[in-house]
Amino acid sequence: MNPIVVLDAGHGGKDPGGLSGSRLEKDDTLRLALAVEKVLEKSDVQVLQTRNSDQAVSLEQRSALANKAGAALFVSLHRNSFSHPQAHGNEVWIYPGCPETTRQFAQNIHQALCRVGTTADRGVKEGNYHVLRETHMPAILVELGFISNSEDNSLFDLHLTAYAKTIAEEICRYFSLETALPEKEQLLYRVQAGAFANKSNALNMQRLLQEKGFPSIVVQDVKPS
């Protein structure tokens, strides 16, 4: 029997989650959950979504769905948010005292997502969240960047497909299965317009590129020694 994984797109319906202007967390999480499911379509993993549209689903309904289905894995997808727009980066949450295999899965998926692209590695953390506490199977909660941070939003839009592919790959790896990926993958080529020691100069370059119609982001890096 194929293992069942529950993809949990956070929030929905009257609960928008975090927001940034007209951008809503509930929309981003649903986009990501559906994209992960699409990658997993040809794998030996059976996918259940806690929601597949903009609908309200209670926390109790989410955990009950996973438990009733006898799911082998629960992955809750979220975008972080904070009152200060400078808060940024990726993090993954697990329930305190969870099995080591769950912790390792969280580490693997977090590190893989950070390799795709992040403004900061905020690590794997422990939290008493309902969907982590009340599910009867290994469960993690992914916070893929801050919706309150413009750079994180740019990364989310730029790498949505790659993030989905990475999550799907780590799910398959957890079950020791091969990921059935699309036969032809689109290659992307990066162009670096400059590297600046002064952040204001980097922001000025970004502004110039955007005025010319070129999507751009500013990513903090460490100067090699």
CSV table of C-alpha atoms in Angstrom, one decimal:
chain,number,residue,atom,x,y,z
A,1,MET,CA,0.0,0.0,0.0
A,2,ASN,CA,1.4,3.4,-1.0
A,3,PRO,CA,2.2,5.7,2.0
A,4,ILE,CA,-0.2,8.6,2.6
A,5,VAL,CA,1.2,12.1,3.1
A,6,VAL,CA,-1.1,14.9,4.2
A,7,LEU,CA,-0.2,18.4,2.8
A,8,ASP,CA,-1.7,21.1,5.0
A,9,ALA,CA,-2.0,24.5,3.3
A,10,GLY,CA,-2.2,26.8,6.3
A,11,HIS,CA,-5.2,29.1,7.0
A,12,GLY,CA,-8.0,29.6,4.4
A,13,GLY,CA,-11.4,31.0,4.1
A,14,LYS,CA,-12.0,33.8,6.6
A,15,ASP,CA,-8.6,33.2,8.1
A,16,PRO,CA,-6.1,34.9,5.8
A,17,GLY,CA,-3.0,34.1,8.0
A,18,GLY,CA,-0.2,36.7,7.6
A,19,LEU,CA,-0.6,39.4,5.0
A,20,SER,CA,1.4,42.1,3.2
A,21,GLY,CA,-0.9,44.5,1.4
A,22,SER,CA,-3.1,42.4,-0.8
A,23,ARG,CA,-0.9,39.4,-0.5
A,24,LEU,CA,-2.3,36.7,1.8
A,25,GLU,CA,-0.6,33.8,3.4
A,26,LYS,CA,-3.5,31.5,2.7
A,27,ASP,CA,-3.0,32.0,-1.0
A,28,ASP,CA,0.7,31.4,-0.9
A,29,THR,CA,0.3,28.2,1.1
A,30,LEU,CA,-2.3,26.8,-1.2
A,31,ARG,CA,-0.2,27.6,-4.3
A,32,LEU,CA,2.7,25.7,-2.7
A,33,ALA,CA,0.6,22.7,-1.5
A,34,LEU,CA,-0.9,22.2,-5.0
A,35,ALA,CA,2.5,22.5,-6.6
A,36,VAL,CA,4.0,19.8,-4.3
A,37,GLU,CA,1.0,17.5,-5.1
A,38,LYS,CA,1.6,18.0,-8.8
A,39,VAL,CA,5.2,16.9,-8.5
A,40,LEU,CA,4.2,13.8,-6.5
A,41,GLU,CA,1.5,12.8,-8.9
A,42,LYS,CA,3.7,10.2,-10.6
A,43,SER,CA,5.3,8.9,-7.4
A,44,ASP,CA,4.2,6.1,-5.2
A,45,VAL,CA,3.1,8.6,-2.6
A,46,GLN,CA,-0.7,9.1,-2.0
A,47,VAL,CA,-1.4,12.8,-1.3
A,48,LEU,CA,-4.3,14.1,0.8
A,49,GLN,CA,-4.8,17.9,1.0
A,50,THR,CA,-6.5,19.4,4.1
A,51,ARG,CA,-7.9,21.9,1.6
A,52,ASN,CA,-7.6,22.3,-2.1
A,53,SER,CA,-9.4,25.7,-2.4
A,54,ASP,CA,-9.9,28.9,-0.4
A,55,GLN,CA,-11.9,27.3,2.3
A,56,ALA,CA,-12.0,27.4,6.1
A,57,VAL,CA,-10.7,24.3,7.8
A,58,SER,CA,-10.3,24.1,11.5
A,59,LEU,CA,-7.2,22.8,13.2
A,60,GLU,CA,-9.2,20.0,14.6
A,61,GLN,CA,-10.4,19.0,11.1
A,62,ARG,CA,-6.9,19.0,9.8
A,63,SER,CA,-5.5,16.7,12.4
A,64,ALA,CA,-8.6,14.5,12.3
A,65,LEU,CA,-8.4,14.1,8.6
A,66,ALA,CA,-4.8,12.9,8.8
A,67,ASN,CA,-5.5,10.5,11.7
A,68,LYS,CA,-8.6,9.0,10.1
A,69,ALA,CA,-6.7,8.4,6.9
A,70,GLY,CA,-3.9,6.6,8.7
A,71,ALA,CA,-1.4,9.0,7.1
A,72,ALA,CA,2.3,8.2,7.4
A,73,LEU,CA,3.5,11.9,7.3
A,74,PHE,CA,2.0,15.3,7.8
A,75,VAL,CA,3.6,18.4,6.3
A,76,SER,CA,2.0,21.8,7.2
A,77,LEU,CA,2.9,24.7,4.9
A,78,HIS,CA,3.0,28.3,6.1
A,79,ARG,CA,4.6,31.7,5.5
A,80,ASN,CA,5.9,33.6,8.6
A,81,SER,CA,4.9,37.1,9.6
A,82,PHE,CA,6.2,39.8,12.0
A,83,SER,CA,5.3,43.4,12.8
A,84,HIS,CA,8.9,44.5,11.8
A,85,PRO,CA,9.4,44.0,8.0
A,86,GLN,CA,13.1,43.2,8.5
A,87,ALA,CA,12.4,39.8,10.0
A,88,HIS,CA,13.3,37.2,7.4
A,89,GLY,CA,14.3,33.7,6.6
A,90,ASN,CA,13.1,30.1,6.6
A,91,GLU,CA,12.4,27.8,9.6
A,92,VAL,CA,10.8,24.5,10.3
A,93,TRP,CA,8.9,23.5,13.5
A,94,ILE,CA,8.6,20.1,15.2
A,95,TYR,CA,6.8,19.0,18.4
A,96,PRO,CA,9.0,18.8,21.5
A,97,GLY,CA,10.1,15.2,22.2
A,98,CYS,CA,9.2,13.9,18.8
A,99,PRO,CA,11.1,10.9,17.4
A,100,GLU,CA,14.6,11.4,16.1
A,101,THR,CA,13.4,10.4,12.6
A,102,THR,CA,10.9,13.3,12.6
A,103,ARG,CA,13.6,15.7,13.7
A,104,GLN,CA,16.0,14.4,11.0
A,105,PHE,CA,13.2,14.8,8.3
A,106,ALA,CA,12.7,18.3,9.5
A,107,GLN,CA,16.4,19.0,9.3
A,108,ASN,CA,16.7,17.5,5.8
A,109,ILE,CA,13.7,19.4,4.4
A,110,HIS,CA,14.8,22.7,6.0
A,111,GLN,CA,18.4,22.4,4.7
A,112,ALA,CA,17.2,21.5,1.2
A,113,LEU,CA,14.8,24.5,1.1
A,114,CYS,CA,17.6,26.8,2.3
A,115,ARG,CA,19.8,25.5,-0.5
A,116,VAL,CA,17.2,26.5,-3.0
A,117,GLY,CA,17.1,30.0,-1.7
A,118,THR,CA,16.7,31.9,1.6
A,119,THR,CA,17.5,35.2,3.2
A,120,ALA,CA,18.4,33.5,6.5
A,121,ASP,CA,18.6,30.0,8.0
A,122,ARG,CA,16.5,30.2,11.1
A,123,GLY,CA,16.9,26.5,11.9
A,124,VAL,CA,14.6,23.8,13.2
A,125,LYS,CA,12.6,24.8,16.3
A,126,GLU,CA,10.3,23.1,18.7
A,127,GLY,CA,6.7,24.3,19.3
A,128,ASN,CA,3.4,23.2,20.8
A,129,TYR,CA,1.3,23.6,17.6
A,130,HIS,CA,-2.0,21.8,17.3
A,131,VAL,CA,-1.1,20.1,14.0
A,132,LEU,CA,2.2,18.8,15.5
A,133,ARG,CA,0.7,17.8,18.8
A,134,GLU,CA,-2.6,16.1,17.7
A,135,THR,CA,-1.5,14.2,14.7
A,136,HIS,CA,-0.6,10.5,15.2
A,137,MET,CA,2.1,10.5,12.6
A,138,PRO,CA,5.4,12.3,12.1
A,139,ALA,CA,4.6,16.0,11.5
A,140,ILE,CA,6.5,19.1,10.6
A,141,LEU,CA,5.4,22.7,10.1
A,142,VAL,CA,7.4,24.7,7.4
A,143,GLU,CA,7.6,28.5,7.6
A,144,LEU,CA,8.8,29.4,4.1
A,145,GLY,CA,10.0,33.0,4.5
A,146,PHE,CA,8.2,36.0,5.9
A,147,ILE,CA,5.2,37.3,4.0
A,148,SER,CA,6.0,40.6,5.8
A,149,ASN,CA,9.4,40.8,4.1
A,150,SER,CA,9.7,41.9,0.5
A,151,GLU,CA,12.9,39.9,-0.2
A,152,ASP,CA,11.3,36.7,1.1
A,153,ASN,CA,8.2,37.3,-1.1
A,154,SER,CA,10.4,37.7,-4.1
A,155,LEU,CA,12.3,34.5,-3.3
A,156,PHE,CA,9.0,32.7,-2.8
A,157,ASP,CA,7.7,33.8,-6.2
A,158,LEU,CA,11.0,33.1,-8.0
A,159,HIS,CA,11.5,29.7,-6.5
A,160,LEU,CA,8.0,28.4,-6.0
A,161,THR,CA,8.4,25.5,-8.4
A,162,ALA,CA,11.9,24.6,-7.0
A,163,TYR,CA,10.6,24.7,-3.4
A,164,ALA,CA,7.7,22.4,-4.4
A,165,LYS,CA,10.1,20.0,-6.1
A,166,THR,CA,12.4,20.0,-3.1
A,167,ILE,CA,9.6,19.3,-0.6
A,168,ALA,CA,8.4,16.4,-2.9
A,169,GLU,CA,11.9,15.0,-3.2
A,170,GLU,CA,12.4,15.0,0.6
A,171,ILE,CA,9.0,13.4,1.2
A,172,CYS,CA,10.0,10.6,-1.3
A,173,ARG,CA,13.4,10.3,0.3
A,174,TYR,CA,11.7,9.9,3.7
A,175,PHE,CA,9.8,6.9,2.4
A,176,SER,CA,12.9,5.6,0.5
A,177,LEU,CA,11.1,6.2,-2.8
A,178,GLU,CA,12.3,7.7,-6.1
A,179,THR,CA,10.7,11.0,-7.1
A,180,ALA,CA,8.9,10.9,-10.4
A,181,LEU,CA,9.9,14.3,-11.7
A,182,PRO,CA,8.8,15.9,-15.0
A,183,GLU,CA,10.9,14.5,-17.9
A,184,LYS,CA,12.0,18.0,-19.0
A,185,GLU,CA,13.0,20.5,-16.4
A,186,GLN,CA,13.3,24.2,-17.3
A,187,LEU,CA,16.9,25.5,-16.9
A,188,LEU,CA,17.3,28.9,-15.4
A,189,TYR,CA,20.3,31.1,-15.8
A,190,ARG,CA,21.2,33.7,-13.1
A,191,VAL,CA,22.7,37.1,-14.0
A,192,GLN,CA,24.5,39.0,-11.2
A,193,ALA,CA,24.4,42.7,-11.6
A,194,GLY,CA,26.8,43.5,-8.8
A,195,ALA,CA,28.0,42.8,-5.3
A,196,PHE,CA,28.1,45.7,-2.8
A,197,ALA,CA,29.6,46.2,0.6
A,198,ASN,CA,27.0,49.0,1.2
A,199,LYS,CA,23.4,47.9,1.4
A,200,SER,CA,22.1,51.3,0.1
A,201,ASN,CA,24.2,50.8,-3.1
A,202,ALA,CA,22.6,47.3,-3.5
A,203,LEU,CA,19.1,48.8,-3.1
A,204,ASN,CA,19.9,51.5,-5.6
A,205,MET,CA,20.9,48.9,-8.1
A,206,GLN,CA,17.8,46.8,-7.4
A,207,ARG,CA,15.7,50.0,-8.0
A,208,LEU,CA,17.4,50.7,-11.3
A,209,LEU,CA,16.8,47.1,-12.5
A,210,GLN,CA,13.1,47.1,-11.4
A,211,GLU,CA,12.6,50.5,-13.2
A,212,LYS,CA,13.8,48.8,-16.4
A,213,GLY,CA,11.4,45.9,-15.9
A,214,PHE,CA,13.9,43.3,-14.6
A,215,PRO,CA,12.7,41.3,-11.5
A,216,SER,CA,15.5,41.5,-8.9
A,217,ILE,CA,16.1,40.7,-5.2
A,218,VAL,CA,18.8,41.7,-2.7
A,219,VAL,CA,20.3,38.7,-0.9
A,220,GLN,CA,22.7,39.1,2.0
A,221,ASP,CA,25.9,37.2,1.5
A,222,VAL,CA,29.2,36.7,3.3
A,223,LYS,CA,32.4,38.1,1.6
A,224,PRO,CA,34.9,35.3,1.1
A,225,SER,CA,38.0,35.5,3.3
